[in-house]
JSON list of C-alpha atoms in Angstrom, two decimals:
[
{"chain": "A", "resi": 1, "resn": "MET", "atom": "CA", "xyz": [107.35, -59.73, -88.99]},
{"chain": "A", "resi": 2, "resn": "LYS", "atom": "CA", "xyz": [107.36, -57.22, -86.14]},
{"chain": "A", "resi": 3, "resn": "ARG", "atom": "CA", "xyz": [104.17, -55.73, -87.44]},
{"chain": "A", "resi": 4, "resn": "LEU", "atom": "CA", "xyz": [102.50, -59.14, -87.39]},
{"chain": "A", "resi": 5, "resn": "ILE", "atom": "CA", "xyz": [103.53, -59.78, -83.80]},
{"chain": "A", "resi": 6, "resn": "LEU", "atom": "CA", "xyz": [102.30, -56.31, -82.74]},
{"chain": "A", "resi": 7, "resn": "ALA", "atom": "CA", "xyz": [98.95, -56.92, -84.39]},
{"chain": "A", "resi": 8, "resn": "ILE", "atom": "CA", "xyz": [98.57, -60.26, -82.59]},
{"chain": "A", "resi": 9, "resn": "ILE", "atom": "CA", "xyz": [99.31, -58.61, -79.23]},
{"chain": "A", "resi": 10, "resn": "ILE", "atom": "CA", "xyz": [96.72, -55.85, -79.82]},
{"chain": "A", "resi": 11, "resn": "ILE", "atom": "CA", "xyz": [94.08, -58.41, -80.80]},
{"chain": "A", "resi": 12, "resn": "SER", "atom": "CA", "xyz": [94.82, -60.43, -77.65]},
{"chain": "A", "resi": 13, "resn": "LEU", "atom": "CA", "xyz": [94.44, -57.36, -75.43]},
{"chain": "A", "resi": 14, "resn": "LEU", "atom": "CA", "xyz": [91.14, -56.43, -77.03]},
{"chain": "A", "resi": 15, "resn": "ALA", "atom": "CA", "xyz": [89.80, -59.94, -76.54]},
{"chain": "A", "resi": 16, "resn": "GLY", "atom": "CA", "xyz": [90.78, -59.89, -72.83]},
{"chain": "A", "resi": 17, "resn": "CYS", "atom": "CA", "xyz": [89.02, -56.57, -72.22]},
{"chain": "A", "resi": 18, "resn": "ALA", "atom": "CA", "xyz": [85.82, -57.90, -73.79]},
{"chain": "A", "resi": 19, "resn": "SER", "atom": "CA", "xyz": [85.59, -60.81, -71.28]},
{"chain": "A", "resi": 20, "resn": "LEU", "atom": "CA", "xyz": [86.42, -58.62, -68.21]},
{"chain": "A", "resi": 21, "resn": "PRO", "atom": "CA", "xyz": [82.82, -57.85, -67.03]},
{"chain": "A", "resi": 22, "resn": "GLU", "atom": "CA", "xyz": [81.94, -61.52, -66.81]},
{"chain": "A", "resi": 23, "resn": "ALA", "atom": "CA", "xyz": [85.12, -62.22, -64.87]},
{"chain": "A", "resi": 24, "resn": "LEU", "atom": "CA", "xyz": [84.39, -59.39, -62.39]},
{"chain": "A", "resi": 25, "resn": "SER", "atom": "CA", "xyz": [80.69, -60.20, -62.02]},
{"chain": "A", "resi": 26, "resn": "PHE", "atom": "CA", "xyz": [81.23, -61.56, -58.50]},
{"chain": "A", "resi": 27, "resn": "LEU", "atom": "CA", "xyz": [81.91, -58.00, -57.31]},
{"chain": "A", "resi": 28, "resn": "SER", "atom": "CA", "xyz": [78.26, -56.86, -58.10]},
{"chain": "A", "resi": 29, "resn": "PRO", "atom": "CA", "xyz": [75.75, -56.96, -55.16]},
{"chain": "A", "resi": 30, "resn": "THR", "atom": "CA", "xyz": [73.31, -59.86, -55.17]},
{"chain": "A", "resi": 31, "resn": "GLN", "atom": "CA", "xyz": [69.68, -58.65, -55.40]},
{"chain": "A", "resi": 32, "resn": "THR", "atom": "CA", "xyz": [67.08, -60.76, -53.61]},
{"chain": "A", "resi": 33, "resn": "SER", "atom": "CA", "xyz": [63.50, -60.41, -54.77]},
{"chain": "A", "resi": 34, "resn": "SER", "atom": "CA", "xyz": [60.98, -59.64, -51.95]},
{"chain": "A", "resi": 35, "resn": "PRO", "atom": "CA", "xyz": [57.24, -60.19, -52.38]},
{"chain": "A", "resi": 36, "resn": "ALA", "atom": "CA", "xyz": [55.31, -57.08, -53.41]},
{"chain": "A", "resi": 37, "resn": "PRO", "atom": "CA", "xyz": [53.01, -55.64, -50.64]},
{"chain": "A", "resi": 38, "resn": "THR", "atom": "CA", "xyz": [49.36, -56.54, -51.00]},
{"chain": "A", "resi": 39, "resn": "PRO", "atom": "CA", "xyz": [47.06, -53.48, -50.69]},
{"chain": "A", "resi": 40, "resn": "THR", "atom": "CA", "xyz": [44.42, -53.74, -47.93]},
{"chain": "A", "resi": 41, "resn": "PRO", "atom": "CA", "xyz": [41.00, -52.42, -48.98]},
{"chain": "A", "resi": 42, "resn": "PHE", "atom": "CA", "xyz": [39.66, -49.52, -46.81]},
{"chain": "A", "resi": 43, "resn": "GLU", "atom": "CA", "xyz": [35.97, -48.74, -46.46]},
{"chain": "A", "resi": 44, "resn": "LEU", "atom": "CA", "xyz": [34.12, -46.10, -44.42]},
{"chain": "A", "resi": 45, "resn": "PRO", "atom": "CA", "xyz": [30.98, -47.13, -42.50]},
{"chain": "A", "resi": 46, "resn": "ALA", "atom": "CA", "xyz": [27.68, -46.39, -44.22]},
{"chain": "A", "resi": 47, "resn": "THR", "atom": "CA", "xyz": [26.65, -43.89, -41.52]},
{"chain": "A", "resi": 48, "resn": "PHE", "atom": "CA", "xyz": [29.92, -41.99, -41.51]},
{"chain": "A", "resi": 49, "resn": "THR", "atom": "CA", "xyz": [29.45, -38.35, -42.48]},
{"chain": "A", "resi": 50, "resn": "PRO", "atom": "CA", "xyz": [32.57, -36.26, -42.11]},
{"chain": "A", "resi": 51, "resn": "ASP", "atom": "CA", "xyz": [32.10, -32.83, -40.59]},
{"chain": "A", "resi": 52, "resn": "LEU", "atom": "CA", "xyz": [34.54, -30.57, -42.37]},
{"chain": "A", "resi": 53, "resn": "PHE", "atom": "CA", "xyz": [34.05, -27.77, -39.85]},
{"chain": "A", "resi": 54, "resn": "VAL", "atom": "CA", "xyz": [34.82, -29.61, -36.62]},
{"chain": "A", "resi": 55, "resn": "ILE", "atom": "CA", "xyz": [37.84, -28.30, -34.79]},
{"chain": "A", "resi": 56, "resn": "ASN", "atom": "CA", "xyz": [39.37, -30.58, -32.23]},
{"chain": "A", "resi": 57, "resn": "THR", "atom": "CA", "xyz": [39.63, -28.39, -29.18]},
{"chain": "A", "resi": 58, "resn": "GLU", "atom": "CA", "xyz": [39.71, -29.41, -25.59]},
{"chain": "A", "resi": 59, "resn": "ALA", "atom": "CA", "xyz": [36.71, -28.59, -23.44]},
{"chain": "A", "resi": 60, "resn": "PRO", "atom": "CA", "xyz": [37.37, -25.61, -21.17]},
{"chain": "A", "resi": 61, "resn": "THR", "atom": "CA", "xyz": [38.11, -26.51, -17.64]},
{"chain": "A", "resi": 62, "resn": "GLN", "atom": "CA", "xyz": [35.85, -24.98, -15.01]},
{"chain": "A", "resi": 63, "resn": "ALA", "atom": "CA", "xyz": [37.57, -23.20, -12.24]},
{"chain": "A", "resi": 64, "resn": "GLY", "atom": "CA", "xyz": [36.34, -23.93, -8.77]},
{"chain": "A", "resi": 65, "resn": "THR", "atom": "CA", "xyz": [33.36, -21.71, -7.85]},
{"chain": "A", "resi": 66, "resn": "THR", "atom": "CA", "xyz": [33.21, -20.00, -4.54]},
{"chain": "A", "resi": 67, "resn": "SER", "atom": "CA", "xyz": [29.82, -19.91, -2.80]},
{"chain": "A", "resi": 68, "resn": "THR", "atom": "CA", "xyz": [28.44, -16.44, -2.08]},
{"chain": "A", "resi": 69, "resn": "PRO", "atom": "CA", "xyz": [26.55, -16.13, 1.20]},
{"chain": "A", "resi": 70, "resn": "LEU", "atom": "CA", "xyz": [22.85, -15.37, 0.66]},
{"chain": "A", "resi": 71, "resn": "ILE", "atom": "CA", "xyz": [21.42, -12.18, 2.09]},
{"chain": "A", "resi": 72, "resn": "PRO", "atom": "CA", "xyz": [18.49, -13.05, 4.35]},
{"chain": "A", "resi": 73, "resn": "ASN", "atom": "CA", "xyz": [15.12, -11.54, 3.46]},
{"chain": "A", "resi": 74, "resn": "THR", "atom": "CA", "xyz": [14.46, -8.74, 5.87]},
{"chain": "A", "resi": 75, "resn": "LYS", "atom": "CA", "xyz": [10.85, -7.70, 6.27]},
{"chain": "A", "resi": 76, "resn": "PHE", "atom": "CA", "xyz": [10.43, -3.98, 6.63]},
{"chain": "A", "resi": 77, "resn": "PRO", "atom": "CA", "xyz": [7.42, -2.61, 8.47]},
{"chain": "A", "resi": 78, "resn": "THR", "atom": "CA", "xyz": [4.70, -1.35, 6.14]},
{"chain": "A", "resi": 79, "resn": "ALA", "atom": "CA", "xyz": [2.60, 1.66, 6.91]},
{"chain": "A", "resi": 80, "resn": "THR", "atom": "CA", "xyz": [-1.04, 0.83, 7.48]},
{"chain": "A", "resi": 81, "resn": "PRO", "atom": "CA", "xyz": [-3.32, 3.57, 6.17]},
{"chain": "A", "resi": 82, "resn": "SER", "atom": "CA", "xyz": [-5.59, 4.91, 8.84]},
{"chain": "A", "resi": 83, "resn": "ALA", "atom": "CA", "xyz": [-9.32, 4.75, 8.21]},
{"chain": "A", "resi": 84, "resn": "ARG", "atom": "CA", "xyz": [-10.94, 8.05, 7.36]},
{"chain": "A", "resi": 85, "resn": "PRO", "atom": "CA", "xyz": [-13.31, 9.02, 10.18]},
{"chain": "A", "resi": 86, "resn": "THR", "atom": "CA", "xyz": [-16.97, 9.28, 9.21]},
{"chain": "A", "resi": 87, "resn": "ILE", "atom": "CA", "xyz": [-19.43, 11.84, 10.46]},
{"chain": "A", "resi": 88, "resn": "THR", "atom": "CA", "xyz": [-21.62, 11.33, 13.50]},
{"chain": "A", "resi": 89, "resn": "LEU", "atom": "CA", "xyz": [-25.17, 10.74, 12.33]},
{"chain": "A", "resi": 90, "resn": "GLU", "atom": "CA", "xyz": [-27.92, 12.82, 13.84]},
{"chain": "A", "resi": 91, "resn": "PRO", "atom": "CA", "xyz": [-30.46, 11.09, 16.08]},
{"chain": "A", "resi": 92, "resn": "ILE", "atom": "CA", "xyz": [-33.45, 9.59, 14.33]},
{"chain": "A", "resi": 93, "resn": "ASN", "atom": "CA", "xyz": [-36.36, 11.97, 14.04]},
{"chain": "A", "resi": 94, "resn": "VAL", "atom": "CA", "xyz": [-39.39, 10.47, 15.76]},
{"chain": "A", "resi": 95, "resn": "SER", "atom": "CA", "xyz": [-41.63, 11.87, 13.06]},
{"chain": "A", "resi": 96, "resn": "LEU", "atom": "CA", "xyz": [-40.03, 9.52, 10.55]},
{"chain": "A", "resi": 97, "resn": "PHE", "atom": "CA", "xyz": [-41.94, 6.53, 11.94]},
{"chain": "A", "resi": 98, "resn": "THR", "atom": "CA", "xyz": [-45.40, 6.07, 13.38]},
{"chain": "A", "resi": 99, "resn": "PRO", "atom": "CA", "xyz": [-45.31, 5.48, 17.14]},
{"chain": "A", "resi": 100, "resn": "SER", "atom": "CA", "xyz": [-48.20, 3.04, 16.90]},
{"chain": "A", "resi": 101, "resn": "ALA", "atom": "CA", "xyz": [-48.24, -0.74, 16.91]},
{"chain": "A", "resi": 102, "resn": "GLN", "atom": "CA", "xyz": [-45.20, -1.88, 14.94]},
{"chain": "A", "resi": 103, "resn": "LEU", "atom": "CA", "xyz": [-46.20, -3.28, 11.55]},
{"chain": "A", "resi": 104, "resn": "PHE", "atom": "CA", "xyz": [-42.77, -4.46, 10.45]},
{"chain": "A", "resi": 105, "resn": "VAL", "atom": "CA", "xyz": [-41.59, -7.58, 12.23]},
{"chain": "A", "resi": 106, "resn": "SER", "atom": "CA", "xyz": [-38.32, -8.33, 10.43]},
{"chain": "A", "resi": 107, "resn": "THR", "atom": "CA", "xyz": [-36.13, -6.95, 7.65]},
{"chain": "A", "resi": 108, "resn": "GLN", "atom": "CA", "xyz": [-33.55, -8.67, 5.45]},
{"chain": "A", "resi": 109, "resn": "ARG", "atom": "CA", "xyz": [-31.24, -7.46, 2.68]},
{"chain": "A", "resi": 110, "resn": "SER", "atom": "CA", "xyz": [-29.05, -9.27, 0.14]},
{"chain": "A", "resi": 111, "resn": "THR", "atom": "CA", "xyz": [-25.91, -7.17, 0.70]},
{"chain": "A", "resi": 112, "resn": "SER", "atom": "CA", "xyz": [-24.44, -4.40, 2.81]},
{"chain": "A", "resi": 113, "resn": "GLN", "atom": "CA", "xyz": [-22.17, -2.96, 0.07]},
{"chain": "A", "resi": 114, "resn": "LEU", "atom": "CA", "xyz": [-23.17, -1.55, -3.31]},
{"chain": "A", "resi": 115, "resn": "VAL", "atom": "CA", "xyz": [-20.77, -0.19, -5.94]},
{"chain": "A", "resi": 116, "resn": "TRP", "atom": "CA", "xyz": [-21.07, 2.03, -8.98]},
{"chain": "A", "resi": 117, "resn": "GLY", "atom": "CA", "xyz": [-18.65, 2.83, -11.79]},
{"chain": "A", "resi": 118, "resn": "TYR", "atom": "CA", "xyz": [-16.17, 0.68, -13.69]},
{"chain": "A", "resi": 119, "resn": "ASN", "atom": "CA", "xyz": [-13.14, -1.56, -13.04]},
{"chain": "A", "resi": 120, "resn": "CYS", "atom": "CA", "xyz": [-14.26, -3.09, -9.76]},
{"chain": "A", "resi": 121, "resn": "ASP", "atom": "CA", "xyz": [-16.32, -6.02, -8.56]},
{"chain": "A", "resi": 122, "resn": "GLY", "atom": "CA", "xyz": [-19.31, -5.73, -6.30]},
{"chain": "A", "resi": 123, "resn": "ALA", "atom": "CA", "xyz": [-23.09, -5.80, -6.05]},
{"chain": "A", "resi": 124, "resn": "ARG", "atom": "CA", "xyz": [-24.96, -3.33, -8.22]},
{"chain": "A", "resi": 125, "resn": "SER", "atom": "CA", "xyz": [-28.38, -4.22, -6.87]},
{"chain": "A", "resi": 126, "resn": "ILE", "atom": "CA", "xyz": [-29.84, -5.04, -3.47]},
{"chain": "A", "resi": 127, "resn": "LYS", "atom": "CA", "xyz": [-32.91, -7.08, -2.55]},
{"chain": "A", "resi": 128, "resn": "PHE", "atom": "CA", "xyz": [-34.99, -6.03, 0.44]},
{"chain": "A", "resi": 129, "resn": "ILE", "atom": "CA", "xyz": [-37.38, -8.41, 2.24]},
{"chain": "A", "resi": 130, "resn": "THR", "atom": "CA", "xyz": [-39.65, -7.41, 5.08]},
{"chain": "A", "resi": 131, "resn": "THR", "atom": "CA", "xyz": [-42.28, -9.32, 7.03]},
{"chain": "A", "resi": 132, "resn": "ILE", "atom": "CA", "xyz": [-45.25, -7.46, 8.50]},
{"chain": "A", "resi": 133, "resn": "VAL", "atom": "CA", "xyz": [-48.28, -8.01, 10.66]},
{"chain": "A", "resi": 134, "resn": "LYS", "atom": "CA", "xyz": [-50.86, -7.18, 8.04]},
{"chain": "A", "resi": 135, "resn": "PRO", "atom": "CA", "xyz": [-53.53, -4.77, 9.35]},
{"chain": "A", "resi": 136, "resn": "LYS", "atom": "CA", "xyz": [-56.88, -4.01, 7.81]},
{"chain": "A", "resi": 137, "resn": "ARG", "atom": "CA", "xyz": [-56.95, -1.54, 4.94]},
{"chain": "A", "resi": 138, "resn": "LEU", "atom": "CA", "xyz": [-53.28, -2.21, 4.13]},
{"chain": "A", "resi": 139, "resn": "LYS", "atom": "CA", "xyz": [-52.84, -1.98, 0.38]},
{"chain": "A", "resi": 140, "resn": "TYR", "atom": "CA", "xyz": [-49.23, -1.00, -0.27]},
{"chain": "A", "resi": 141, "resn": "VAL", "atom": "CA", "xyz": [-45.84, -1.43, 1.32]},
{"chain": "A", "resi": 142, "resn": "LEU", "atom": "CA", "xyz": [-43.48, 1.21, -0.09]},
{"chain": "A", "resi": 143, "resn": "LEU", "atom": "CA", "xyz": [-39.68, 1.39, -0.06]},
{"chain": "A", "resi": 144, "resn": "PHE", "atom": "CA", "xyz": [-38.06, 4.83, 0.37]},
{"chain": "A", "resi": 145, "resn": "VAL", "atom": "CA", "xyz": [-34.29, 5.46, 0.07]},
{"chain": "A", "resi": 146, "resn": "ARG", "atom": "CA", "xyz": [-31.84, 8.35, 0.25]},
{"chain": "A", "resi": 147, "resn": "LEU", "atom": "CA", "xyz": [-28.05, 8.84, 0.24]},
{"chain": "A", "resi": 148, "resn": "GLN", "atom": "CA", "xyz": [-26.08, 10.27, 3.17]},
{"chain": "A", "resi": 149, "resn": "ASP", "atom": "CA", "xyz": [-22.45, 11.23, 2.54]},
{"chain": "A", "resi": 150, "resn": "LYS", "atom": "CA", "xyz": [-20.15, 9.55, 5.06]},
{"chain": "A", "resi": 151, "resn": "TYR", "atom": "CA", "xyz": [-17.83, 12.55, 5.50]},
{"chain": "A", "resi": 152, "resn": "SER", "atom": "CA", "xyz": [-20.13, 15.56, 5.33]},
{"chain": "A", "resi": 153, "resn": "ALA", "atom": "CA", "xyz": [-23.70, 16.62, 6.02]},
{"chain": "A", "resi": 154, "resn": "ARG", "atom": "CA", "xyz": [-24.58, 16.39, 2.33]},
{"chain": "A", "resi": 155, "resn": "ARG", "atom": "CA", "xyz": [-27.46, 14.05, 1.49]},
{"chain": "A", "resi": 156, "resn": "THR", "atom": "CA", "xyz": [-30.31, 13.57, -0.98]},
{"chain": "A", "resi": 157, "resn": "ASP", "atom": "CA", "xyz": [-34.04, 13.83, -0.39]},
{"chain": "A", "resi": 158, "resn": "TRP", "atom": "CA", "xyz": [-36.15, 10.75, 0.22]},
{"chain": "A", "resi": 159, "resn": "GLY", "atom": "CA", "xyz": [-37.03, 9.21, -3.08]},
{"chain": "A", "resi": 160, "resn": "ALA", "atom": "CA", "xyz": [-38.14, 6.13, -4.98]},
{"chain": "A", "resi": 161, "resn": "GLY", "atom": "CA", "xyz": [-41.32, 5.17, -3.11]},
{"chain": "A", "resi": 162, "resn": "ALA", "atom": "CA", "xyz": [-41.22, 1.84, -4.91]},
{"chain": "A", "resi": 163, "resn": "ILE", "atom": "CA", "xyz": [-44.21, -0.46, -4.42]},
{"chain": "A", "resi": 164, "resn": "MET", "atom": "CA", "xyz": [-42.96, -3.77, -3.03]},
{"chain": "A", "resi": 165, "resn": "ASN", "atom": "CA", "xyz": [-44.24, -7.15, -4.22]},
{"chain": "A", "resi": 166, "resn": "ASP", "atom": "CA", "xyz": [-45.81, -9.61, -1.80]},
{"chain": "A", "resi": 167, "resn": "ASN", "atom": "CA", "xyz": [-46.55, -13.33, -1.54]},
{"chain": "A", "resi": 168, "resn": "ASP", "atom": "CA", "xyz": [-49.96, -12.90, 0.16]},
{"chain": "A", "resi": 169, "resn": "ARG", "atom": "CA", "xyz": [-48.46, -14.24, 3.39]},
{"chain": "A", "resi": 170, "resn": "GLY", "atom": "CA", "xyz": [-47.26, -11.00, 4.93]},
{"chain": "A", "resi": 171, "resn": "THR", "atom": "CA", "xyz": [-43.84, -10.98, 3.22]},
{"chain": "A", "resi": 172, "resn": "TYR", "atom": "CA", "xyz": [-42.89, -8.15, 0.86]},
{"chain": "A", "resi": 173, "resn": "PHE", "atom": "CA", "xyz": [-39.80, -7.93, -1.33]},
{"chain": "A", "resi": 174, "resn": "TYR", "atom": "CA", "xyz": [-38.20, -5.59, -3.84]},
{"chain": "A", "resi": 175, "resn": "THR", "atom": "CA", "xyz": [-34.90, -5.49, -5.80]},
{"chain": "A", "resi": 176, "resn": "LEU", "atom": "CA", "xyz": [-33.38, -2.01, -6.12]},
{"chain": "A", "resi": 177, "resn": "ASN", "atom": "CA", "xyz": [-30.76, -1.36, -8.82]},
{"chain": "A", "resi": 178, "resn": "VAL", "atom": "CA", "xyz": [-28.05, 1.26, -8.34]},
{"chain": "A", "resi": 179, "resn": "ASP", "atom": "CA", "xyz": [-29.25, 3.12, -11.45]},
{"chain": "A", "resi": 180, "resn": "GLN", "atom": "CA", "xyz": [-32.59, 3.73, -9.69]},
{"chain": "A", "resi": 181, "resn": "ILE", "atom": "CA", "xyz": [-30.92, 5.71, -6.91]},
{"chain": "A", "resi": 182, "resn": "ALA", "atom": "CA", "xyz": [-31.14, 9.40, -7.77]},
{"chain": "A", "resi": 183, "resn": "ASP", "atom": "CA", "xyz": [-27.88, 11.38, -8.01]},
{"chain": "A", "resi": 184, "resn": "HIS", "atom": "CA", "xyz": [-25.76, 8.39, -6.90]},
{"chain": "A", "resi": 185, "resn": "GLU", "atom": "CA", "xyz": [-22.84, 9.40, -9.16]},
{"chain": "A", "resi": 186, "resn": "SER", "atom": "CA", "xyz": [-22.35, 12.53, -7.05]},
{"chain": "A", "resi": 187, "resn": "TYR", "atom": "CA", "xyz": [-21.39, 10.45, -4.00]},
{"chain": "A", "resi": 188, "resn": "GLU", "atom": "CA", "xyz": [-18.02, 8.70, -3.82]},
{"chain": "A", "resi": 189, "resn": "ASP", "atom": "CA", "xyz": [-18.80, 6.97, -0.53]},
{"chain": "A", "resi": 190, "resn": "ALA", "atom": "CA", "xyz": [-22.20, 7.21, 1.13]},
{"chain": "A", "resi": 191, "resn": "TRP", "atom": "CA", "xyz": [-24.70, 5.31, 3.23]},
{"chain": "A", "resi": 192, "resn": "LEU", "atom": "CA", "xyz": [-27.88, 4.11, 1.55]},
{"chain": "A", "resi": 193, "resn": "GLN", "atom": "CA", "xyz": [-30.56, 4.83, 4.12]},
{"chain": "A", "resi": 194, "resn": "PHE", "atom": "CA", "xyz": [-33.93, 3.13, 3.70]},
{"chain": "A", "resi": 195, "resn": "GLN", "atom": "CA", "xyz": [-37.37, 2.89, 5.28]},
{"chain": "A", "resi": 196, "resn": "PHE", "atom": "CA", "xyz": [-40.54, 0.84, 4.69]},
{"chain": "A", "resi": 197, "resn": "VAL", "atom": "CA", "xyz": [-43.97, 2.50, 4.77]},
{"chain": "A", "resi": 198, "resn": "GLY", "atom": "CA", "xyz": [-47.36, 0.75, 4.86]},
{"chain": "A", "resi": 199, "resn": "SER", "atom": "CA", "xyz": [-50.34, 2.63, 3.42]},
{"chain": "A", "resi": 200, "resn": "THR", "atom": "CA", "xyz": [-53.95, 2.32, 2.32]},
{"chain": "A", "resi": 201, "resn": "VAL", "atom": "CA", "xyz": [-55.13, 2.45, -1.28]},
{"chain": "A", "resi": 202, "resn": "GLY", "atom": "CA", "xyz": [-55.44, 6.23, -0.86]},
{"chain": "A", "resi": 203, "resn": "LEU", "atom": "CA", "xyz": [-51.80, 6.39, 0.42]},
{"chain": "A", "resi": 204, "resn": "THR", "atom": "CA", "xyz": [-52.81, 7.06, 4.01]},
{"chain": "A", "resi": 205, "resn": "VAL", "atom": "CA", "xyz": [-49.85, 6.01, 6.15]},
{"chain": "A", "resi": 206, "resn": "LEU", "atom": "CA", "xyz": [-50.61, 3.10, 8.49]},
{"chain": "A", "resi": 207, "resn": "GLY", "atom": "CA", "xyz": [-47.10, 2.60, 9.80]},
{"chain": "A", "resi": 208, "resn": "ARG", "atom": "CA", "xyz": [-43.39, 3.13, 9.13]},
{"chain": "A", "resi": 209, "resn": "SER", "atom": "CA", "xyz": [-40.29, 1.14, 9.95]},
{"chain": "A", "resi": 210, "resn": "VAL", "atom": "CA", "xyz": [-37.35, 2.66, 11.80]},
{"chain": "A", "resi": 211, "resn": "VAL", "atom": "CA", "xyz": [-34.93, 4.30, 9.36]},
{"chain": "A", "resi": 212, "resn": "SER", "atom": "CA", "xyz": [-31.81, 2.23, 8.63]},
{"chain": "A", "resi": 213, "resn": "GLN", "atom": "CA", "xyz": [-29.04, 4.83, 8.78]},
{"chain": "A", "resi": 214, "resn": "ASN", "atom": "CA", "xyz": [-25.72, 3.02, 8.24]},
{"chain": "A", "resi": 215, "resn": "GLU", "atom": "CA", "xyz": [-26.34, -0.63, 7.41]},
{"chain": "A", "resi": 216, "resn": "VAL", "atom": "CA", "xyz": [-25.77, -0.34, 3.62]},
{"chain": "A", "resi": 217, "resn": "SER", "atom": "CA", "xyz": [-22.95, 1.53, 1.84]},
{"chain": "A", "resi": 218, "resn": "LEU", "atom": "CA", "xyz": [-22.75, 2.79, -1.74]},
{"chain": "A", "resi": 219, "resn": "THR", "atom": "CA", "xyz": [-19.16, 3.36, -2.95]},
{"chain": "A", "resi": 220, "resn": "SER", "atom": "CA", "xyz": [-17.64, 4.29, -6.30]},
{"chain": "A", "resi": 221, "resn": "CYS", "atom": "CA", "xyz": [-15.13, 1.94, -7.97]},
{"chain": "A", "resi": 222, "resn": "ARG", "atom": "CA", "xyz": [-12.57, 4.77, -7.97]},
{"chain": "A", "resi": 223, "resn": "THR", "atom": "CA", "xyz": [-12.71, 4.99, -4.18]},
{"chain": "A", "resi": 224, "resn": "ILE", "atom": "CA", "xyz": [-12.51, 1.21, -3.78]},
{"chain": "A", "resi": 225, "resn": "ASN", "atom": "CA", "xyz": [-9.45, 0.96, -6.04]},
{"chain": "A", "resi": 226, "resn": "GLN", "atom": "CA", "xyz": [-7.70, 3.75, -4.12]},
{"chain": "A", "resi": 227, "resn": "GLN", "atom": "CA", "xyz": [-8.32, 1.94, -0.84]},
{"chain": "A", "resi": 228, "resn": "ASN", "atom": "CA", "xyz": [-6.81, -1.28, -2.24]}
]
């Protein structure tokens, strides 16, 4: 009998323990369901190109600059080279022109400066024009030239004797090139002296013009470049 009562008590205890979780369910926290977050789509603009090498750095700040006073341009006096003195020309020899009635009325020339050599600009020919009172028996008007060094007594002999052209109206003309002047490369700076001579067909002199001593110069390019 005691065993039966003990078995009933054990069965009752086991049945009570089985229903305990439901009885204590009020002690569990109540879970409320919250709506799940909706993902927002993200899209880059079509023109977006990421630069993987850009470093975000701040631009350097410029410190205040201090103005430096300017040095005024000071002009220093320049030395002016003195002109080299030329020789004094000897008086004109009267025998160089005929002391008769003057045949030559006027004389013109295209330049007063001739040059020879390289690396400089200048005239390399000169045109002479002379007007005469044409006498009887006049056949030729000749042009004679020579070089006279400006700084010494050295000079060439009279040469050329070129026959000048005419227009049948008493005007004669001739163009002389530098290459026609004998020994011109031996003179760095010289005067080109010239004279006109009228003659017959047999070269009998009828009259001469006064010699032009220092109206035309002939200078080498080397001398001109040194002067500049």
